[in-house]
Short mmCIF file of C-alpha atoms in Angstrom, two decimals:
data_model
loop_
_atom_site.label_atom_id
_atom_site.label_comp_id
_atom_site.label_asym_id
_atom_site.label_seq_id
_atom_site.Cartn_x
_atom_site.Cartn_y
_atom_site.Cartn_z
CA MET A 1 -23.01 -49.97 -15.85
CA THR A 2 -24.27 -50.01 -19.87
CA HIS A 3 -27.96 -49.57 -20.77
CA ASP A 4 -27.57 -49.88 -24.59
CA ARG A 5 -26.92 -53.26 -25.77
CA LYS A 6 -27.82 -54.52 -29.40
CA THR A 7 -29.08 -57.69 -30.11
CA THR A 8 -29.52 -58.87 -33.84
CA ILE A 9 -32.10 -61.52 -33.66
CA GLN A 10 -33.60 -64.43 -35.82
CA PRO A 11 -36.68 -65.92 -36.13
CA GLU A 12 -36.69 -69.21 -34.19
CA SER A 13 -38.94 -71.92 -35.43
CA THR A 14 -41.85 -73.36 -33.36
CA GLU A 15 -43.94 -76.13 -33.01
CA ASN A 16 -46.46 -74.15 -30.27
CA ALA A 17 -49.83 -74.10 -31.23
CA LEU A 18 -49.73 -70.29 -31.10
CA PRO A 19 -48.59 -68.48 -34.43
CA ILE A 20 -45.80 -66.21 -34.34
CA LEU A 21 -46.82 -62.62 -35.09
CA THR A 22 -43.95 -61.41 -37.13
CA PRO A 23 -43.84 -57.91 -38.49
CA GLY A 24 -44.84 -59.21 -41.93
CA ARG A 25 -47.55 -61.15 -40.44
CA MET A 26 -48.85 -57.84 -38.49
CA ARG A 27 -48.45 -55.66 -42.08
CA ALA A 28 -50.99 -58.23 -43.63
CA LEU A 29 -53.25 -58.35 -40.77
CA THR A 30 -53.46 -54.53 -39.61
CA ARG A 31 -51.72 -52.37 -42.19
CA ALA A 32 -55.15 -50.76 -43.40
CA PHE A 33 -56.12 -50.47 -40.21
CA THR A 34 -53.25 -48.74 -38.80
CA GLU A 35 -53.00 -46.45 -41.50
CA LYS A 36 -56.48 -45.42 -41.30
CA LEU A 37 -56.53 -44.79 -37.61
CA PHE A 38 -53.22 -42.60 -37.70
CA GLU A 39 -54.78 -40.61 -40.73
CA ASP A 40 -58.37 -40.47 -39.25
CA VAL A 41 -56.93 -38.92 -36.08
CA ARG A 42 -54.31 -36.63 -37.62
CA ARG A 43 -57.26 -34.77 -39.62
CA MET A 44 -59.56 -34.69 -36.32
CA SER A 45 -56.58 -32.78 -34.58
CA VAL A 46 -54.50 -30.90 -37.40
CA THR A 47 -53.26 -27.65 -35.94
CA LYS A 48 -55.28 -24.91 -36.72
CA GLY A 49 -54.94 -21.10 -37.32
CA PRO A 50 -56.61 -18.17 -35.93
CA GLU A 51 -59.55 -18.14 -37.90
CA GLY A 52 -59.93 -22.41 -37.59
CA LYS A 53 -58.08 -22.95 -40.90
CA PRO A 54 -56.19 -25.92 -41.16
CA LEU A 55 -52.40 -25.44 -41.14
CA GLU A 56 -50.81 -28.67 -42.46
CA SER A 57 -47.46 -27.64 -41.83
CA GLU A 58 -47.83 -27.28 -38.17
CA GLY A 59 -48.57 -30.69 -37.45
CA VAL A 60 -51.13 -31.62 -34.95
CA THR A 61 -52.50 -29.83 -31.86
CA ARG A 62 -54.74 -32.08 -29.34
CA THR A 63 -53.72 -30.79 -25.73
CA ALA A 64 -54.65 -31.72 -22.60
CA TYR A 65 -58.41 -31.81 -21.99
CA SER A 66 -59.19 -29.91 -25.42
CA ASP A 67 -62.03 -30.78 -27.52
CA GLU A 68 -59.70 -32.23 -29.99
CA GLU A 69 -58.28 -34.55 -27.38
CA THR A 70 -61.64 -35.43 -26.22
CA ALA A 71 -62.78 -36.17 -30.03
CA VAL A 72 -59.74 -38.61 -30.57
CA LEU A 73 -61.04 -40.54 -27.37
CA ASP A 74 -64.26 -40.72 -28.78
CA HIS A 75 -63.39 -41.93 -32.26
CA LEU A 76 -61.20 -44.62 -30.25
CA GLU A 77 -64.07 -45.62 -28.04
CA ALA A 78 -66.00 -46.31 -31.27
CA ILE A 79 -63.69 -48.43 -32.63
CA ALA A 80 -63.58 -50.51 -29.52
CA ARG A 81 -67.21 -50.68 -29.22
CA ASP A 82 -67.43 -51.56 -32.81
CA TRP A 83 -65.22 -54.51 -32.03
CA GLY A 84 -67.29 -55.70 -28.86
CA LEU A 85 -64.60 -54.59 -26.23
CA GLU A 86 -65.30 -53.77 -22.86
CA VAL A 87 -65.58 -49.92 -22.26
CA ARG A 88 -64.44 -47.72 -19.11
CA THR A 89 -63.86 -44.20 -18.69
CA ASP A 90 -62.91 -43.35 -15.09
CA PRO A 91 -63.18 -39.94 -13.05
CA VAL A 92 -60.24 -38.51 -14.46
CA GLY A 93 -61.07 -39.11 -18.27
CA ASN A 94 -58.93 -41.91 -19.01
CA ARG A 95 -60.75 -44.63 -21.50
CA PHE A 96 -60.06 -48.68 -21.00
CA PHE A 97 -60.83 -50.87 -23.78
CA THR A 98 -60.83 -54.63 -22.26
CA TYR A 99 -60.36 -57.44 -24.86
CA ALA A 100 -61.73 -60.49 -23.00
CA GLY A 101 -58.72 -63.23 -22.17
CA GLU A 102 -59.06 -66.99 -22.10
CA ASP A 103 -59.08 -66.98 -18.00
CA ARG A 104 -60.99 -63.75 -16.88
CA THR A 105 -59.83 -64.46 -13.09
CA LEU A 106 -56.04 -63.21 -13.84
CA PRO A 107 -55.32 -59.82 -13.37
CA ALA A 108 -55.15 -58.10 -16.93
CA LEU A 109 -52.12 -57.05 -19.06
CA MET A 110 -52.51 -53.36 -20.04
CA SER A 111 -51.06 -51.33 -22.93
CA GLY A 112 -51.48 -47.82 -24.15
CA SER A 113 -50.34 -44.28 -24.07
CA HIS A 114 -51.43 -41.04 -23.94
CA ALA A 115 -54.06 -39.31 -26.46
CA ASP A 116 -52.86 -35.64 -26.06
CA SER A 117 -50.19 -33.86 -28.07
CA VAL A 118 -47.90 -30.43 -27.46
CA LEU A 119 -48.96 -27.40 -29.39
CA SER A 120 -47.80 -28.05 -33.43
CA GLY A 121 -46.71 -31.55 -32.23
CA GLY A 122 -46.44 -34.60 -34.22
CA ASN A 123 -49.11 -37.43 -34.85
CA PHE A 124 -47.24 -40.24 -33.15
CA ASP A 125 -45.83 -39.44 -29.71
CA GLY A 126 -48.43 -41.07 -27.59
CA LEU A 127 -50.76 -42.47 -30.74
CA ALA A 128 -48.38 -45.15 -31.61
CA GLY A 129 -48.55 -46.73 -28.11
CA ILE A 130 -52.39 -46.66 -28.51
CA ALA A 131 -52.16 -47.79 -32.15
CA ALA A 132 -49.83 -50.97 -31.36
CA ALA A 133 -52.26 -52.01 -28.47
CA PHE A 134 -55.23 -51.65 -31.06
CA ALA A 135 -53.15 -53.34 -33.57
CA ALA A 136 -52.33 -56.18 -31.18
CA VAL A 137 -56.27 -56.98 -30.73
CA ALA A 138 -56.86 -56.49 -34.56
CA ALA A 139 -54.21 -59.31 -35.05
CA TRP A 140 -55.91 -61.41 -32.84
CA ARG A 141 -59.43 -60.66 -33.87
CA ALA A 142 -58.38 -61.75 -37.01
CA LEU A 143 -57.01 -65.12 -36.23
CA GLY A 144 -59.35 -65.69 -33.88
CA LEU A 145 -57.34 -65.77 -30.80
CA ARG A 146 -57.56 -65.00 -27.25
CA PRO A 147 -54.56 -64.01 -24.99
CA LYS A 148 -54.44 -65.99 -21.51
CA ARG A 149 -55.56 -62.83 -19.63
CA ASP A 150 -57.66 -59.81 -20.33
CA PHE A 151 -55.83 -57.50 -22.61
CA THR A 152 -56.72 -53.84 -21.92
CA ILE A 153 -56.09 -51.12 -24.00
CA ALA A 154 -55.36 -47.68 -22.01
CA ALA A 155 -56.01 -44.15 -23.50
CA PHE A 156 -54.69 -41.53 -21.37
CA ARG A 157 -55.20 -37.59 -20.88
CA ALA A 158 -52.88 -35.02 -20.18
CA GLU A 159 -49.33 -36.85 -20.27
CA GLU A 160 -47.64 -33.90 -22.21
CA PRO A 161 -48.17 -31.29 -19.27
CA GLY A 162 -46.51 -33.79 -16.75
CA LEU A 163 -47.93 -36.97 -16.60
CA LEU A 164 -50.91 -36.05 -15.26
CA GLY A 165 -53.30 -38.24 -16.33
CA THR A 166 -51.98 -41.29 -15.00
CA GLU A 167 -50.93 -39.05 -11.64
CA ALA A 168 -54.64 -38.52 -11.03
CA LEU A 169 -55.26 -42.29 -11.84
CA PHE A 170 -53.00 -43.05 -8.91
CA GLY A 171 -54.38 -40.42 -6.66
CA ARG A 172 -51.18 -38.54 -6.40
CA MET A 173 -52.09 -35.33 -8.73
CA LYS A 174 -51.37 -32.22 -6.23
CA PRO A 175 -54.11 -29.61 -5.73
CA GLU A 176 -51.69 -26.82 -7.19
CA SER A 177 -52.16 -28.82 -10.72
CA LEU A 178 -55.59 -27.65 -11.09
CA THR A 179 -54.38 -23.66 -11.11
CA ARG A 180 -51.40 -24.49 -13.53
CA ARG A 181 -51.61 -22.90 -17.19
CA ILE A 182 -50.69 -25.83 -19.05
CA ASP A 183 -51.58 -23.69 -22.60
CA PRO A 184 -49.44 -20.69 -23.47
CA ARG A 185 -51.91 -19.45 -25.81
CA PRO A 186 -53.64 -16.49 -25.13
CA GLY A 187 -56.90 -16.75 -23.07
CA ALA A 188 -56.35 -20.44 -22.73
CA LEU A 189 -57.81 -21.79 -19.25
CA VAL A 190 -56.12 -22.90 -16.41
CA PHE A 191 -56.26 -26.69 -15.97
CA GLY A 192 -58.89 -27.12 -13.63
CA GLU A 193 -61.10 -25.16 -16.09
CA LEU A 194 -60.30 -27.20 -19.04
CA VAL A 195 -61.35 -30.57 -17.27
CA LYS A 196 -64.81 -28.98 -16.01
CA ARG A 197 -65.24 -28.01 -19.85
CA GLN A 198 -65.01 -31.50 -20.66
CA GLY A 199 -67.83 -32.51 -17.77
CA LEU A 200 -65.54 -33.72 -15.57
CA ASP A 201 -65.01 -32.78 -11.82
CA PRO A 202 -61.66 -31.35 -11.19
CA GLN A 203 -61.75 -32.00 -7.49
CA ARG A 204 -61.72 -35.53 -7.72
CA LEU A 205 -58.71 -35.56 -9.57
CA VAL A 206 -56.90 -34.20 -6.50
CA SER A 207 -58.77 -36.05 -4.16
CA GLY A 208 -56.13 -38.73 -3.50
CA GLU A 209 -58.72 -41.32 -4.80
CA VAL A 210 -56.87 -44.28 -6.64
CA PHE A 211 -58.81 -45.12 -9.65
CA LEU A 212 -57.60 -47.88 -10.81
CA ASP A 213 -57.59 -51.06 -8.29
CA ARG A 214 -53.68 -52.29 -8.59
CA GLY A 215 -55.12 -56.00 -8.20
CA SER A 216 -56.49 -56.20 -11.64
CA VAL A 217 -53.64 -55.07 -13.72
CA ASP A 218 -50.73 -57.59 -13.74
CA ALA A 219 -48.25 -55.56 -15.59
CA PHE A 220 -48.44 -52.51 -18.19
CA LEU A 221 -46.52 -52.32 -21.65
CA GLU A 222 -46.05 -48.99 -23.50
CA LEU A 223 -44.77 -49.00 -27.11
CA HIS A 224 -43.52 -45.18 -27.75
CA ILE A 225 -41.54 -43.42 -30.38
CA GLU A 226 -38.20 -42.84 -29.37
CA GLN A 227 -37.73 -39.30 -29.13
CA ALA A 228 -33.98 -39.58 -29.97
CA PRO A 229 -31.91 -40.04 -32.88
CA SER A 230 -30.10 -43.22 -32.02
CA LEU A 231 -32.54 -46.02 -33.42
CA ALA A 232 -33.20 -44.12 -36.80
CA ALA A 233 -29.79 -43.53 -37.29
CA ASP A 234 -29.42 -47.60 -37.17
CA ASP A 235 -30.01 -49.55 -40.45
CA VAL A 236 -30.48 -52.80 -38.62
CA VAL A 237 -31.81 -52.41 -35.13
CA ARG A 238 -34.72 -49.87 -34.94
CA THR A 239 -36.78 -51.26 -32.08
CA GLY A 240 -35.64 -50.89 -28.39
CA LEU A 241 -36.48 -52.80 -25.04
CA VAL A 242 -36.35 -50.03 -22.55
CA THR A 243 -34.63 -50.96 -19.43
CA GLY A 244 -36.22 -48.32 -17.41
CA ILE A 245 -37.06 -44.56 -17.04
CA ARG A 246 -34.16 -42.44 -16.09
CA GLY A 247 -34.49 -40.13 -12.56
CA ARG A 248 -33.12 -36.82 -12.25
CA ILE A 249 -31.61 -34.13 -10.09
CA ALA A 250 -32.77 -30.55 -11.14
CA TYR A 251 -31.47 -27.13 -9.96
CA ASP A 252 -34.22 -24.76 -11.76
CA VAL A 253 -32.58 -21.69 -10.73
CA ILE A 254 -28.70 -21.16 -10.02
CA GLU A 255 -27.66 -17.28 -9.44
CA VAL A 256 -24.60 -16.38 -11.04
CA VAL A 257 -23.13 -13.37 -9.58
CA GLY A 258 -19.84 -11.27 -10.72
CA ASP A 259 -19.64 -7.50 -11.10
CA ALA A 260 -20.73 -5.94 -14.02
CA ALA A 261 -18.18 -3.33 -16.05
CA HIS A 262 -17.16 -1.69 -18.82
CA ALA A 263 -15.97 -4.40 -21.32
CA GLY A 264 -12.97 -2.26 -22.63
CA ALA A 265 -11.70 -0.93 -19.28
CA ILE A 266 -11.69 -3.72 -17.23
CA GLU A 267 -8.38 -6.24 -17.65
CA ARG A 268 -8.48 -9.81 -17.06
CA ALA A 269 -7.04 -10.10 -13.71
CA TYR A 270 -9.56 -7.66 -12.56
CA ARG A 271 -12.78 -8.86 -13.94
CA ARG A 272 -15.48 -10.68 -12.01
CA ASP A 273 -17.14 -11.85 -15.47
CA ALA A 274 -20.49 -14.17 -14.74
CA VAL A 275 -20.38 -15.20 -18.08
CA ALA A 276 -16.74 -16.61 -18.33
CA ALA A 277 -17.24 -18.09 -15.17
CA SER A 278 -20.28 -19.96 -15.96
CA ALA A 279 -19.26 -21.23 -19.47
CA GLU A 280 -15.97 -22.54 -17.47
CA VAL A 281 -18.62 -24.44 -15.23
CA VAL A 282 -20.37 -25.92 -17.95
CA HIS A 283 -16.87 -26.87 -19.93
CA ARG A 284 -15.82 -28.54 -16.97
CA MET A 285 -19.05 -30.57 -16.37
CA ASN A 286 -19.12 -31.87 -19.99
CA ALA A 287 -15.81 -32.93 -19.66
CA TRP A 288 -16.92 -34.67 -16.43
CA TRP A 289 -19.80 -36.04 -18.24
CA ALA A 290 -17.35 -37.56 -21.43
CA GLU A 291 -15.18 -39.40 -18.41
CA ARG A 292 -18.22 -41.24 -16.92
CA LEU A 293 -19.59 -42.33 -20.25
CA ALA A 294 -16.38 -43.96 -21.05
CA ALA A 295 -16.30 -45.74 -17.69
CA GLY A 296 -20.04 -47.10 -18.78
CA ASP A 297 -22.14 -45.35 -16.68
CA ASP A 298 -25.84 -44.03 -17.64
CA LEU A 299 -26.01 -40.38 -17.70
CA VAL A 300 -27.16 -37.15 -19.42
CA LEU A 301 -26.17 -33.78 -18.53
CA THR A 302 -28.12 -30.72 -19.49
CA PHE A 303 -27.78 -26.48 -18.81
CA GLY A 304 -30.94 -25.76 -20.12
CA VAL A 305 -30.94 -21.90 -19.46
CA PHE A 306 -28.10 -19.80 -19.47
CA ALA A 307 -29.20 -16.16 -19.61
CA THR A 308 -27.82 -12.76 -19.20
CA PRO A 309 -30.27 -9.97 -17.88
CA GLU A 310 -32.47 -8.38 -20.24
CA ASP A 311 -30.11 -5.40 -20.22
CA ALA A 312 -27.07 -7.08 -21.23
CA VAL A 313 -25.26 -5.11 -24.30
CA PHE A 314 -22.33 -6.06 -26.18
CA ASN A 315 -19.48 -3.52 -24.33
CA LYS A 316 -20.55 -4.40 -20.75
CA ILE A 317 -19.18 -7.50 -18.67
CA ALA A 318 -22.17 -9.06 -17.47
CA GLY A 319 -22.27 -9.21 -13.97
CA ASP A 320 -25.25 -11.63 -13.49
CA VAL A 321 -26.15 -14.86 -15.24
CA ARG A 322 -29.06 -17.46 -14.78
CA LEU A 323 -28.33 -21.24 -14.99
CA SER A 324 -30.39 -24.22 -14.93
CA PHE A 325 -28.86 -27.87 -14.33
CA GLU A 326 -30.28 -31.19 -14.55
CA ALA A 327 -28.73 -34.73 -14.18
CA ARG A 328 -30.39 -37.80 -15.50
CA SER A 329 -29.46 -41.52 -14.86
CA LEU A 330 -31.05 -44.81 -14.09
CA GLU A 331 -28.65 -45.01 -11.34
CA VAL A 332 -29.28 -43.18 -8.07
CA GLU A 333 -25.32 -43.02 -7.04
CA VAL A 334 -24.68 -41.69 -10.50
CA ARG A 335 -27.46 -39.21 -10.19
CA GLU A 336 -26.15 -37.81 -7.05
CA ALA A 337 -22.44 -38.00 -8.15
CA ALA A 338 -23.50 -35.29 -10.88
CA ALA A 339 -24.74 -33.23 -8.13
CA ARG A 340 -21.80 -33.56 -5.94
CA LYS A 341 -19.32 -32.65 -9.00
CA LEU A 342 -21.48 -29.53 -9.75
CA LEU A 343 -20.94 -28.33 -6.29
CA ASP A 344 -17.78 -29.34 -6.47
CA THR A 345 -16.79 -27.43 -9.59
CA PHE A 346 -18.61 -23.98 -8.25
CA ARG A 347 -16.38 -24.01 -5.27
CA GLU A 348 -13.47 -24.70 -7.55
CA VAL A 349 -14.55 -21.60 -10.14
CA GLU A 350 -15.44 -19.65 -7.25
CA ALA A 351 -11.91 -19.66 -5.95
CA GLU A 352 -10.68 -19.13 -9.39
CA THR A 353 -12.58 -16.20 -10.58
CA GLY A 354 -14.36 -14.38 -7.47
CA VAL A 355 -17.90 -15.38 -9.16
CA ALA A 356 -20.46 -16.28 -6.81
CA PHE A 357 -23.21 -19.62 -7.56
CA ARG A 358 -25.83 -19.80 -5.78
CA PRO A 359 -27.95 -22.52 -6.35
CA GLN A 360 -31.61 -23.18 -5.03
CA ALA A 361 -32.85 -26.49 -3.86
CA ALA A 362 -32.71 -29.06 -5.80
CA SER A 363 -35.47 -31.49 -6.83
CA ARG A 364 -35.01 -35.07 -7.80
CA LEU A 365 -37.17 -37.67 -9.17
CA GLU A 366 -36.24 -41.31 -8.92
CA PRO A 367 -35.54 -43.66 -11.46
CA GLN A 368 -38.16 -46.40 -12.46
CA LEU A 369 -36.55 -49.85 -13.82
CA SER A 370 -38.34 -51.72 -16.11
CA ASP A 371 -39.63 -55.25 -14.84
CA GLU A 372 -37.24 -57.91 -16.23
CA GLY A 373 -39.88 -60.93 -16.28
CA LEU A 374 -41.49 -58.30 -19.17
CA LEU A 375 -38.36 -57.77 -20.55
CA SER A 376 -37.58 -61.34 -20.75
CA ALA A 377 -40.79 -62.03 -22.35
CA LEU A 378 -40.29 -59.15 -25.01
CA ALA A 379 -36.67 -60.57 -25.80
CA ASP A 380 -38.15 -63.76 -26.39
CA ALA A 381 -41.01 -62.23 -28.87
CA ALA A 382 -37.81 -60.53 -30.71
CA ARG A 383 -36.07 -64.10 -31.07
CA ARG A 384 -39.54 -65.86 -32.26
CA THR A 385 -40.59 -62.83 -34.78
CA GLY A 386 -37.22 -62.25 -36.07
CA VAL A 387 -37.01 -58.35 -34.69
CA PRO A 388 -33.39 -57.15 -33.93
CA VAL A 389 -33.62 -55.09 -30.38
CA ARG A 390 -31.36 -53.13 -28.44
CA ARG A 391 -31.65 -52.72 -24.75
CA MET A 392 -31.77 -48.50 -23.89
CA ALA A 393 -32.86 -46.54 -21.47
CA SER A 394 -35.53 -43.60 -21.38
CA GLY A 395 -34.34 -40.21 -20.92
CA ALA A 396 -37.70 -38.78 -21.12
CA GLY A 397 -40.83 -39.26 -18.88
CA HIS A 398 -43.59 -41.75 -19.56
CA ASP A 399 -47.03 -42.72 -18.28
CA ALA A 400 -45.28 -46.02 -17.80
CA GLN A 401 -43.17 -44.73 -14.85
CA ASN A 402 -46.30 -44.07 -12.66
CA PHE A 403 -47.15 -47.47 -12.94
CA GLY A 404 -43.51 -48.40 -11.72
CA VAL A 405 -44.41 -45.91 -8.57
CA ALA A 406 -47.75 -47.51 -8.28
CA GLY A 407 -45.98 -50.81 -7.79
CA ILE A 408 -47.15 -52.37 -11.23
CA PRO A 409 -44.50 -54.24 -12.88
CA PHE A 410 -43.82 -52.14 -16.30
CA ALA A 411 -41.70 -52.29 -19.51
CA MET A 412 -41.64 -49.82 -23.06
CA ILE A 413 -40.68 -50.99 -26.62
CA PHE A 414 -39.25 -48.03 -28.38
CA VAL A 415 -39.81 -47.52 -32.22
CA ALA A 416 -37.47 -45.83 -34.23
CA ASN A 417 -38.65 -41.83 -35.56
CA ASP A 418 -36.54 -39.64 -36.94
CA HIS A 419 -36.60 -35.98 -36.30
CA GLY A 420 -37.37 -36.24 -32.65
CA SER A 421 -40.67 -35.53 -30.94
CA HIS A 422 -42.96 -32.34 -30.14
CA ASN A 423 -42.97 -31.05 -33.66
CA PRO A 424 -44.41 -31.67 -36.54
CA ARG A 425 -41.75 -33.66 -38.37
CA GLU A 426 -41.96 -36.73 -36.38
CA ALA A 427 -41.16 -39.62 -38.81
CA MET A 428 -42.04 -42.96 -37.78
CA THR A 429 -42.55 -45.54 -40.74
CA LEU A 430 -45.11 -48.20 -40.75
CA ASN A 431 -42.56 -50.81 -41.06
CA ASP A 432 -41.07 -50.04 -37.96
CA PHE A 433 -44.35 -49.55 -36.04
CA GLU A 434 -44.94 -52.86 -37.19
CA ALA A 435 -42.06 -54.29 -35.78
CA GLY A 436 -42.80 -52.82 -32.26
CA ALA A 437 -46.46 -53.94 -32.76
CA ALA A 438 -45.37 -57.47 -33.42
CA LEU A 439 -43.45 -57.71 -30.08
CA LEU A 440 -46.37 -56.67 -28.30
CA ALA A 441 -48.78 -58.59 -29.96
CA ASP A 442 -46.82 -61.76 -29.63
CA ALA A 443 -45.50 -61.22 -26.20
CA GLY A 444 -48.89 -60.23 -25.00
CA LEU A 445 -50.70 -62.97 -26.25
CA ARG A 446 -48.44 -65.40 -24.51
CA TRP A 447 -48.23 -63.26 -20.92
#
């Protein structure tokens, strides 16, 4: 099965009463607003040095439940109030801004993303999704339009530490999350204390209470920068329709046990070299991965940790190695096949080398597939607006997946972004942003 298809689309003519919100029209209606929003938020959250001096080269820092994250949410709320939107803050601290639709008895279409960032991150990861939802409302207001149903802009807290803002929203945050130290900086508070500092009750976040009425939301759409280079490397198709968010299986700790020995004295036949055996496993798994990709499977494999002990030296055969492994796929069977292949490879290499592989228990996350009705609506918007799109999977997690877990249909739009994410070099152009925002605004108007 393939999840990466390109479709180059030409604008279609229409005689419908509703206007077509092309990227050019979005640019004319919203460019000044979005430029200012991105720059205002950047200035509010620019990374600062030990003495509070802005470090422009270090990007932005608005970590979860920090004063910077709160200031950004307050800034977004001020815009919403100025526009006459309905404003709500839930007990988690997430903010919701609603633009009234024509039929207020219908459940709302919700769109948005997260307001936080990593340390010294880029300005667009998360913020672009919130800005796109505001841009849609800005365009509708400029044209005197109302969508069929209420349109609610969501600005979530604490996505970067593991989707915690939406975990709590749906009553799924675990009590141990409150004692996590999500900020690695010296002297940083644990998560629960960070929540308390922002005037919120941390115990409510882990009470199991659900803070969003599922019946009040018909669907959720999230625009996000792509965190890989595929769209940025394409000169034509720079917008993605996300078919789903990959599930994963992870072995966080795999102990590899051989024999430590003198590097010069032990010949090959007598070695139990943990590094060489580990490298052989990595090599075979990568070869198998290439075979599965050639067969059309959706799959990514990663050995994120490959570590010898702290006392490892150049003239000593390593007797111990620590590995980690994860496989991600939209297809559960492909994910499980990767786990089986890993364990089989361990047994093969053990028999050949005498080195033992001892994986700890695996953890699993289930894939979340995008709603086909929403994807069809976005594809229709792409045809109307002339935005070329590609169907593609998301390898990273997003707040949207927690809507899927809660039984609320979701879909995502990816926007081209160079240099990846979680670093100051994120590079999304406003032209690419406006193409994605045009899909959101055009489809949202008709949903």
